[in-house]
Coordinates of N, CA, C and O in Angstrom, one line a residue:
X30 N 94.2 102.9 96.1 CA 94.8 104.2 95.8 C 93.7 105.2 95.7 O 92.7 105.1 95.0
X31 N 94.1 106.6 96.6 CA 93.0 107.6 96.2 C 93.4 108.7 95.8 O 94.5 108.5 95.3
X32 N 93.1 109.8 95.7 CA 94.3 110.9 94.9 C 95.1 111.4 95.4 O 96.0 112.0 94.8
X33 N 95.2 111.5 96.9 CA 96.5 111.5 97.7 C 97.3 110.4 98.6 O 98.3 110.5 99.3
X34 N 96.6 109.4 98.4 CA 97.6 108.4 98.9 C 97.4 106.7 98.3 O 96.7 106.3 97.4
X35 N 98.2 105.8 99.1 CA 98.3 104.6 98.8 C 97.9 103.7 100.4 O 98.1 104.2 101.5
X36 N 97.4 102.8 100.2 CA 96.9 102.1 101.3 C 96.4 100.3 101.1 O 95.4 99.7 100.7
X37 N 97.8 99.7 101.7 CA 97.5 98.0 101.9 C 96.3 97.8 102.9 O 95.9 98.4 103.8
X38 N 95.8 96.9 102.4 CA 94.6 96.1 103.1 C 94.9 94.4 103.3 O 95.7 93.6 102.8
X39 N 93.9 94.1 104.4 CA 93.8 92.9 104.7 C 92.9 92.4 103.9 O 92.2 93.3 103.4
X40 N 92.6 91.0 103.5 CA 91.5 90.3 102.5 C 90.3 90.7 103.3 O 89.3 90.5 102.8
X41 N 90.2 91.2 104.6 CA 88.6 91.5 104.6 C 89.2 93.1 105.3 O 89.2 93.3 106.6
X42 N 89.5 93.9 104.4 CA 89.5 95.0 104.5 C 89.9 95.8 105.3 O 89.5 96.9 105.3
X43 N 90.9 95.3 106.1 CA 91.1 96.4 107.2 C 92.7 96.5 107.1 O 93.6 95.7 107.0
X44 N 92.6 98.4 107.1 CA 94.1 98.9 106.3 C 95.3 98.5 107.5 O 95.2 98.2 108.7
X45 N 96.4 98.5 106.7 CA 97.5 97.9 107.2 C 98.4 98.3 107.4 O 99.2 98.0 108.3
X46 N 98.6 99.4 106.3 CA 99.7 100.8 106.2 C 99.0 101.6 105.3 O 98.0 101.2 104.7
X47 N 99.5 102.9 105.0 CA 99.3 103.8 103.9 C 100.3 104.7 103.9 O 101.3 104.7 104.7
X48 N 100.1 105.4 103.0 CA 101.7 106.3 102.0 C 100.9 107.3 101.9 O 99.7 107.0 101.5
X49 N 101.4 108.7 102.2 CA 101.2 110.0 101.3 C 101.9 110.5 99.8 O 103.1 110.2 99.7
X50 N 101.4 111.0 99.1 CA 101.5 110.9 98.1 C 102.8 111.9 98.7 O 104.0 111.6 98.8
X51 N 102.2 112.9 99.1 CA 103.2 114.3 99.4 C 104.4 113.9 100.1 O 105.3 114.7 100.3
X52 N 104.6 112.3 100.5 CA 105.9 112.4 101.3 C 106.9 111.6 100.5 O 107.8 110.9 101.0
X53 N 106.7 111.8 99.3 CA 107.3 111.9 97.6 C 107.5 110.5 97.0 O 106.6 109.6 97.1
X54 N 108.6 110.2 96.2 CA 109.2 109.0 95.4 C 109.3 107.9 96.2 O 108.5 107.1 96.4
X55 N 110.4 108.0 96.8 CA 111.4 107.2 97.5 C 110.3 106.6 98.7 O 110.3 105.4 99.1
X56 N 109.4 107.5 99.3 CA 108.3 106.7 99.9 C 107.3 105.6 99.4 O 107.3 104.4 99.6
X57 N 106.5 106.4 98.7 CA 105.7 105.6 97.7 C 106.6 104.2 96.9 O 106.1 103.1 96.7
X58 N 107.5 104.6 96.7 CA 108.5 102.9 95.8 C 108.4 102.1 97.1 O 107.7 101.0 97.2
X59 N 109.0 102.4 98.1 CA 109.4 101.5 99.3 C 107.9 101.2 99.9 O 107.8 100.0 100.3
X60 N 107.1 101.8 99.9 CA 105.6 101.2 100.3 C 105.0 99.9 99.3 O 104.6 98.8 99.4
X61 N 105.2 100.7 98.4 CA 104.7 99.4 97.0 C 105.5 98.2 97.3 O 105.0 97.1 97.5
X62 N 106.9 98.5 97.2 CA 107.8 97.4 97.5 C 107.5 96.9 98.7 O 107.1 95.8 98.2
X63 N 107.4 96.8 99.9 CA 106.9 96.3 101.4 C 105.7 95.3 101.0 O 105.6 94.1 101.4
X64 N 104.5 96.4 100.0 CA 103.2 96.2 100.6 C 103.1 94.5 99.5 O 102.6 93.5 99.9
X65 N 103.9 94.6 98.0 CA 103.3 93.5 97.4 C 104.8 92.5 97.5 O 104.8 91.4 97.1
X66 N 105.8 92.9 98.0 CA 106.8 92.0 99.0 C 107.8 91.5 97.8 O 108.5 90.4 97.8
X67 N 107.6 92.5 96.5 CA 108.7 92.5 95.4 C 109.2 93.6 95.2 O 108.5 94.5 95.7
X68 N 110.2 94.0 94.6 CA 111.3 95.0 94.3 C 110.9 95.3 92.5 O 110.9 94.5 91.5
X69 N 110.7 96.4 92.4 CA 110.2 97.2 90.8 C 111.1 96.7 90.2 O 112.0 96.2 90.7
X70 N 110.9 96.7 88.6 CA 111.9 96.8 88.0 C 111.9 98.0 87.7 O 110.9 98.7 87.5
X71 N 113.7 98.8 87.6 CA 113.6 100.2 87.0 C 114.3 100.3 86.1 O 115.3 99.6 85.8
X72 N 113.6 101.9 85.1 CA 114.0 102.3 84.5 C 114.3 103.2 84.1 O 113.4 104.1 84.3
X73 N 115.8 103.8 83.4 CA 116.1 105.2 83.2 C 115.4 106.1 82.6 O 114.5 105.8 81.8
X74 N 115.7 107.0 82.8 CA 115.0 108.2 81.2 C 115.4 107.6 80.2 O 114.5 107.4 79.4
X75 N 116.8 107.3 79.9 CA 117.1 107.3 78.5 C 116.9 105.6 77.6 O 117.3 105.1 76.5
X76 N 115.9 104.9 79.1 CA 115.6 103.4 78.3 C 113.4 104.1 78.0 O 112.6 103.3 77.7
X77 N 113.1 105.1 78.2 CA 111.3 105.4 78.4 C 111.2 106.1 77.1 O 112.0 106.9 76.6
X78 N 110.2 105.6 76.8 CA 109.9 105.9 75.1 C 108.7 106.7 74.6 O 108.5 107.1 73.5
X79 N 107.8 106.8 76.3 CA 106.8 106.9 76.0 C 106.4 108.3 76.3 O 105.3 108.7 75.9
X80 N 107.3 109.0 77.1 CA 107.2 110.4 77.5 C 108.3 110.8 77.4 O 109.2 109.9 77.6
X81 N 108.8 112.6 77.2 CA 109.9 113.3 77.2 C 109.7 113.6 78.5 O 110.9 113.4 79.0
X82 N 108.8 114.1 79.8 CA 108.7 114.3 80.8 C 109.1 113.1 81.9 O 109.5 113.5 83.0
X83 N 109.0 111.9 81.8 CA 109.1 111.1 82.8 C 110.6 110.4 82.6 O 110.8 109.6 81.7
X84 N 111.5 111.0 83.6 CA 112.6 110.8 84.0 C 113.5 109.8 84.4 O 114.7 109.6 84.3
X85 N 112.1 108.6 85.2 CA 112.3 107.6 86.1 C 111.3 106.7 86.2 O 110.2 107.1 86.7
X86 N 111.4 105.3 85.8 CA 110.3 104.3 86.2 C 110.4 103.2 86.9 O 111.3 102.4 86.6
X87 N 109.8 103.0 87.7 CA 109.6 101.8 88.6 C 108.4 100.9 87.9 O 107.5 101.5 87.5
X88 N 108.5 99.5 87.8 CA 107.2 98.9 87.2 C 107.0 97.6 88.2 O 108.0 97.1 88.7
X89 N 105.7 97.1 88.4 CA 105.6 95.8 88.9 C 104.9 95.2 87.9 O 103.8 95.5 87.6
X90 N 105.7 94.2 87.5 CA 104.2 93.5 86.5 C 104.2 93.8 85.3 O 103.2 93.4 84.6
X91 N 105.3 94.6 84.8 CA 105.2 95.0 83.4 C 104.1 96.2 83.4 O 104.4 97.1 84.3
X92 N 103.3 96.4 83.0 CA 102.4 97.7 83.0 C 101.2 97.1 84.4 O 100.3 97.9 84.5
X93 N 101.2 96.2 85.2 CA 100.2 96.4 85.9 C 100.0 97.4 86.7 O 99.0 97.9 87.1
X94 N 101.3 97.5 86.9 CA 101.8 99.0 88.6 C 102.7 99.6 88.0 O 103.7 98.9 87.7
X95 N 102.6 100.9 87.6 CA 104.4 101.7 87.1 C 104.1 102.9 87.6 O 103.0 103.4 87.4
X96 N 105.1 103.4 88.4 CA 105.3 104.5 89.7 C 106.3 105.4 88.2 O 107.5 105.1 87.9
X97 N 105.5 106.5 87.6 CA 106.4 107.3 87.0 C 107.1 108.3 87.3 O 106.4 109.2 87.8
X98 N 108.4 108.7 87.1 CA 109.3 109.9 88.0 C 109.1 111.2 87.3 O 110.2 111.4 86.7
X99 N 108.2 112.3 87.1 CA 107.8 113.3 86.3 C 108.2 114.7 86.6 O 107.6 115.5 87.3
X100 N 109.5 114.9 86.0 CA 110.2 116.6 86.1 C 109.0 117.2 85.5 O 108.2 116.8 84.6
X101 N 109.0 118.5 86.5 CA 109.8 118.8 87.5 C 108.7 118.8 88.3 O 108.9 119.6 89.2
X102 N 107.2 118.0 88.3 CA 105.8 117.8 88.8 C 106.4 116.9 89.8 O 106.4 117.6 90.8
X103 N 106.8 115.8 90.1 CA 106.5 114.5 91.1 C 106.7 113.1 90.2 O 107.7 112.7 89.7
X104 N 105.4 112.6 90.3 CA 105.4 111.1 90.2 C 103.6 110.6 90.1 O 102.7 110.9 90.8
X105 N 103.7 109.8 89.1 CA 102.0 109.5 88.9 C 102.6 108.0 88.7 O 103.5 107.4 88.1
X106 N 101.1 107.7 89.8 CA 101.3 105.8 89.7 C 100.1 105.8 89.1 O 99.2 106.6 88.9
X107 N 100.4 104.6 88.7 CA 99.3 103.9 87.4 C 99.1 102.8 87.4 O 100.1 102.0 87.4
X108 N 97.5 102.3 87.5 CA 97.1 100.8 87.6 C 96.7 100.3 86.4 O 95.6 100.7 85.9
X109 N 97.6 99.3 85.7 CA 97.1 99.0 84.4 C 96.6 97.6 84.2 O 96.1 97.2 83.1
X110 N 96.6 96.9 85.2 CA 95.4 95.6 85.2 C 94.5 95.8 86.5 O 94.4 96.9 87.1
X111 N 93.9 94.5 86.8 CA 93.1 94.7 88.0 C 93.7 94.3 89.2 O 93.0 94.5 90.3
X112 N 95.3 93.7 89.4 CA 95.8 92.6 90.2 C 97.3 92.9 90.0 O 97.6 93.7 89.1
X113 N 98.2 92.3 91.0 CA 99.3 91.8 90.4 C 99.9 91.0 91.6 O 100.0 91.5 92.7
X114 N 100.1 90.0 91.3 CA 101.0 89.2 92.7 C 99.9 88.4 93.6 O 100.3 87.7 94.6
X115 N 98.4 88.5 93.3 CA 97.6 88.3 93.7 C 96.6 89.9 94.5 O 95.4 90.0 94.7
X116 N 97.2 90.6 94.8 CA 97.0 91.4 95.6 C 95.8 92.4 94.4 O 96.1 92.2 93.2
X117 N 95.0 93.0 94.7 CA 94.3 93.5 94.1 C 94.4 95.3 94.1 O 94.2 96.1 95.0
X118 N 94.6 95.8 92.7 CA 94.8 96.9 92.8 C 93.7 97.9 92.7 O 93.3 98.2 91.6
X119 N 93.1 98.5 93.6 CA 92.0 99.2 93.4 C 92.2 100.6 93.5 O 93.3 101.2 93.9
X120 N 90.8 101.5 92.9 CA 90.9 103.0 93.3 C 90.5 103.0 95.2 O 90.2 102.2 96.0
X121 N 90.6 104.3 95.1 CA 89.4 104.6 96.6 C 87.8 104.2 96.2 O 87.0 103.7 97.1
X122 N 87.5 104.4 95.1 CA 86.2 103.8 94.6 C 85.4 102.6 94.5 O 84.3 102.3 94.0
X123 N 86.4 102.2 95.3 CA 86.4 100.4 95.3 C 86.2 99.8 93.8 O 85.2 99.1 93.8
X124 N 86.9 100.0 92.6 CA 86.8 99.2 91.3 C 88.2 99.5 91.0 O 89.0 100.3 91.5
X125 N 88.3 98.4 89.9 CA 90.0 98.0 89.4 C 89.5 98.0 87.9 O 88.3 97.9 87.5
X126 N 90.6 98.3 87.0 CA 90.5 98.3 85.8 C 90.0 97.4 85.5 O 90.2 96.4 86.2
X127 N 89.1 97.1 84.3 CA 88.4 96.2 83.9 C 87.2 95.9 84.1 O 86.5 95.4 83.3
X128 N 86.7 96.4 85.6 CA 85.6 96.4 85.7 C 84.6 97.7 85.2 O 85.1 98.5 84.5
X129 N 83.2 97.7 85.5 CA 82.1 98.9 84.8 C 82.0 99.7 86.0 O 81.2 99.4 87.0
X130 N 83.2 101.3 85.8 CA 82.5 101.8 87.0 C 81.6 102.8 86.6 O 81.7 103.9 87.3
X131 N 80.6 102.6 85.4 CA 79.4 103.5 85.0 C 78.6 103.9 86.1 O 78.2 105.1 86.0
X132 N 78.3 103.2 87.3 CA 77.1 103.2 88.5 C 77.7 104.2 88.8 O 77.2 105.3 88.6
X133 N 79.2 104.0 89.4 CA 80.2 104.9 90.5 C 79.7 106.3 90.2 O 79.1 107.0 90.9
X134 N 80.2 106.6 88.4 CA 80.5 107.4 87.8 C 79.0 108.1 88.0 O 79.0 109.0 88.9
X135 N 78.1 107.9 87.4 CA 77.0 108.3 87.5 C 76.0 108.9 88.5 O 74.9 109.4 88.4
X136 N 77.0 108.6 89.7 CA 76.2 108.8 91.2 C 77.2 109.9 91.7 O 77.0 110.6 92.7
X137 N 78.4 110.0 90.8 CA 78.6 111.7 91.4 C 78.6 112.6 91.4 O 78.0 113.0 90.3
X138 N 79.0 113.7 92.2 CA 78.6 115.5 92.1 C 79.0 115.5 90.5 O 79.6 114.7 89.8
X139 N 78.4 117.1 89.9 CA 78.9 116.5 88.5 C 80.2 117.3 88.7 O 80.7 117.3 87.5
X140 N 80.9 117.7 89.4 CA 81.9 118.3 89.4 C 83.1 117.4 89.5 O 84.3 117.7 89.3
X141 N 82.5 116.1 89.8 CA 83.6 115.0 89.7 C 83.2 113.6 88.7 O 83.7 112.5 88.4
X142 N 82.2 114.3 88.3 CA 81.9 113.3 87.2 C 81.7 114.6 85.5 O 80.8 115.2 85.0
X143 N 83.3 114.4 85.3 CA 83.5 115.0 84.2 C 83.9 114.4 83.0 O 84.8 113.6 83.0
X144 N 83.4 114.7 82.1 CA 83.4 113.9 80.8 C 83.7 115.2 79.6 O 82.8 115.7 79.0
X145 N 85.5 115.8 79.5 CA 86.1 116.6 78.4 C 86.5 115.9 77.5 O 86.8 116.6 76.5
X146 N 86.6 114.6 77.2 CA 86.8 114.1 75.7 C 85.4 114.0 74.5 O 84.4 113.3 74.2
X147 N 86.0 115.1 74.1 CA 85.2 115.2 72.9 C 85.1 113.9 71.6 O 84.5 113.9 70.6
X148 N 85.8 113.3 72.1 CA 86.5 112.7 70.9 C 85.7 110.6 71.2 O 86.1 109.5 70.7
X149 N 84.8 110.9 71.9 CA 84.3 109.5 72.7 C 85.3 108.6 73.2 O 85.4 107.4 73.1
X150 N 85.8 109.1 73.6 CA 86.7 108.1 74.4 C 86.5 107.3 75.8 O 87.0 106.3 76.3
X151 N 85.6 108.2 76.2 CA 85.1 107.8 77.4 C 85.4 108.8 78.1 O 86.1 109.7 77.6
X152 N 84.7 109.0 79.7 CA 84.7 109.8 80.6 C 86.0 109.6 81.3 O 86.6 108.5 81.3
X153 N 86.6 110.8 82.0 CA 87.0 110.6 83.1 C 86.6 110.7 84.7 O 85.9 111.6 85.1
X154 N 87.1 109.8 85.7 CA 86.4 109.8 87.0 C 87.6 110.4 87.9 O 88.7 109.9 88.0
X155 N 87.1 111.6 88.5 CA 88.1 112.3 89.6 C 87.9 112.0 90.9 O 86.8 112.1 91.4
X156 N 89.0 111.7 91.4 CA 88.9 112.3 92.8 C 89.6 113.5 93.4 O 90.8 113.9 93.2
X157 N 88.5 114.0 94.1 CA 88.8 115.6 95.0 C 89.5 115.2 95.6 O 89.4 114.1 96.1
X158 N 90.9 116.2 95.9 CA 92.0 115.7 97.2 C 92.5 117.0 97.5 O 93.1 117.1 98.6
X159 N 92.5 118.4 96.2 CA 93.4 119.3 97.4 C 92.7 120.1 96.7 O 91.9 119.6 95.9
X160 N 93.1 121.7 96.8 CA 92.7 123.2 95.9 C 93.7 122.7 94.9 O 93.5 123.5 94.0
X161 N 94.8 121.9 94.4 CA 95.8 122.9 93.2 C 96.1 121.4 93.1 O 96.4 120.8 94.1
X162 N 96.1 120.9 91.6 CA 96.9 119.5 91.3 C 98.6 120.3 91.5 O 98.9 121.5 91.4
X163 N 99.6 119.0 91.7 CA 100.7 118.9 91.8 C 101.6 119.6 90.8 O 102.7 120.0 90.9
X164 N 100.4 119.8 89.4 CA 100.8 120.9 88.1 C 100.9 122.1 88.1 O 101.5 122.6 87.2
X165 N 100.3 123.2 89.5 CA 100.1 124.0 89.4 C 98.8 124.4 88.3 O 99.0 125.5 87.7
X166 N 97.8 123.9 88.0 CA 97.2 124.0 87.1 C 96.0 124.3 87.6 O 96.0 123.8 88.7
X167 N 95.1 124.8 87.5 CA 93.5 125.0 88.6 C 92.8 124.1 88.4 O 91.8 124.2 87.6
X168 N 93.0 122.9 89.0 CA 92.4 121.6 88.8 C 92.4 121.2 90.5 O 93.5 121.2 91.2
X169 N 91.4 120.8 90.9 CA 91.6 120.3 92.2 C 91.4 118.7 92.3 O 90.8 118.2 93.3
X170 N 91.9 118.0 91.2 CA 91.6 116.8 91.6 C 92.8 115.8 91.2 O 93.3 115.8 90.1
X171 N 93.0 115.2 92.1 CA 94.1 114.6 92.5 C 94.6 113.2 91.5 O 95.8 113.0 91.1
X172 N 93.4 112.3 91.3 CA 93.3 111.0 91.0 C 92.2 111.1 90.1 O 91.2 111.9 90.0
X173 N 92.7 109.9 89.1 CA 91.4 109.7 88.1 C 91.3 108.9 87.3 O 92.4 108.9 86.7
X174 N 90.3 107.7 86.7 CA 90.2 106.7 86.4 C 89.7 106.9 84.6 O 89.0 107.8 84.4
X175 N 90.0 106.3 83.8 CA 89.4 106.2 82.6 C 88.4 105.4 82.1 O 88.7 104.2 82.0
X176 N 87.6 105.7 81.8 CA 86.6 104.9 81.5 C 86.3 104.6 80.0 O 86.2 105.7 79.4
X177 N 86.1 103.6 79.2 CA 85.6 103.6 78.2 C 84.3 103.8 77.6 O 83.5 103.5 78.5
X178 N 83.7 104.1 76.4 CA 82.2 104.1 76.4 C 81.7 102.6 76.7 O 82.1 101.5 76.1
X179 N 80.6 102.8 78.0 CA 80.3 102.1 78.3 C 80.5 101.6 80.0 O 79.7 101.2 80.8
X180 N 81.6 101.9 79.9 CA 81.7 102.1 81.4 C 82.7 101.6 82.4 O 82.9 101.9 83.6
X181 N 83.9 100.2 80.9 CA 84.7 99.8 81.4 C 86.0 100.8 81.6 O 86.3 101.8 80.9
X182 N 86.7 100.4 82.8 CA 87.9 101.3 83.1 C 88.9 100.6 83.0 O 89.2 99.5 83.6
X183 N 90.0 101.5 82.0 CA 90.9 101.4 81.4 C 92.3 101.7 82.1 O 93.3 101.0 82.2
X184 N 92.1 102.4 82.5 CA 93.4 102.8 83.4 C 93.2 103.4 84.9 O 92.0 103.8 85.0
X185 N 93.9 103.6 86.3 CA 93.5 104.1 87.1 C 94.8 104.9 87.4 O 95.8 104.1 87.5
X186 N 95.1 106.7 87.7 CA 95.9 107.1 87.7 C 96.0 108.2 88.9 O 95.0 108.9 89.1
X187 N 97.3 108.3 89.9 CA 96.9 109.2 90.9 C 98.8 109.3 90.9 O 99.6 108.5 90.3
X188 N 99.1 110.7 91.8 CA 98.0 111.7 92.1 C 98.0 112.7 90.8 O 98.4 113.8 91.1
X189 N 97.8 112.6 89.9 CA 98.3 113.1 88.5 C 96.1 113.9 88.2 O 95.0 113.7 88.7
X190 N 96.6 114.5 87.4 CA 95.6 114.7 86.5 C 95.6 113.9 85.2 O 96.5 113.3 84.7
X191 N 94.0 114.1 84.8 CA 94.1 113.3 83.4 C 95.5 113.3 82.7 O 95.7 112.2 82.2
X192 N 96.6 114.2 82.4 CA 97.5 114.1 82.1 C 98.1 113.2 81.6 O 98.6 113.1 80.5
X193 N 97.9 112.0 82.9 CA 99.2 110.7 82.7 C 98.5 109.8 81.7 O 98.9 108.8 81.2
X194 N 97.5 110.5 81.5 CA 96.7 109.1 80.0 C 97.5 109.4 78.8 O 97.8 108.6 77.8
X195 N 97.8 110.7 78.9 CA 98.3 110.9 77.4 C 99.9 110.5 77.1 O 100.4 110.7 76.1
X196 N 100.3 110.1 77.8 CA 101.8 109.6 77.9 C 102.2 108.3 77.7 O 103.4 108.0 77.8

């Protein structure tokens, strides 16, 4: 996943299909669904506890994969293990939750290696993908991974801004 799209691979790497983020919901579910060859479980607004904004959820795995439906912005998918089904869920950065992507982080422009939590939480890791997140907000970066101090990553989130961590 990179901050504008989604992309199956073969075990020695060579892509298979990919999804634009921009060619909305209903694409992205049916890609996910194709690419790991199971059907989400979903859920309404009025069964999600965890946000007033997210409308609609699709989940694979319980929290490994959840495609969230976000009035009146889109939809932010979220990697919350490293795997699911066997299939391995990665950034464009080549790392999955759990692993240290301190090197990654460290080796980029600093404009994508931004660290606003004041609060030590860890950094966040962006990726560049357009002029204007999907918020309308002056943020140009599409995708972004959480890191903890130290370097493990906690969550991987696109095409959202830091946003989807707080929900």
């Amino acid at each position: 996943m990179s901050g504008s799209q989604l992309m199956s691979e073969t075990a020695t790497e060579q892509p298979v299909s990919t999804v634009n983020f921009a060619d909305g919901t209903e694409a992205s579910v049916a890609f996910l669904t194709a690419a790991l060859g199971t059907a989400p479980e979903q859920f309404l607004e009025s069964e999600i506890e965890a946000c007033t904004n997210v409308t609609a959820r699709y989940s694979w795995g319980g929290t490994a994969l959840v495609l969230d439906v976000w009035e009146p912005a889109g939809f932010v998918v979220t990697f919350g293990d490293p795997s699911f089904n066997g299939f391995a869920l990665q950034s464009s950065g080549d790392f999955s939750v759990g692993d240290n992507a301190q090197a990654f982080f460290d080796a980029l422009p600093a404009e994508q290696a931004f660290d606003d939590n004041a609060d030590n939480s860890g950094p966040f890791i962006y990726d560049k993908v357009a002029d204007a997140s999907p918020w309308g907000e002056d943020n140009a970066y599409g995708g972004a991974a959480l890191m903890q101090p130290g370097g493990v990553v906690s969550r991987i989130v696109s095409p959202e801004t830091a946003r989807a961590f707080y929900c």
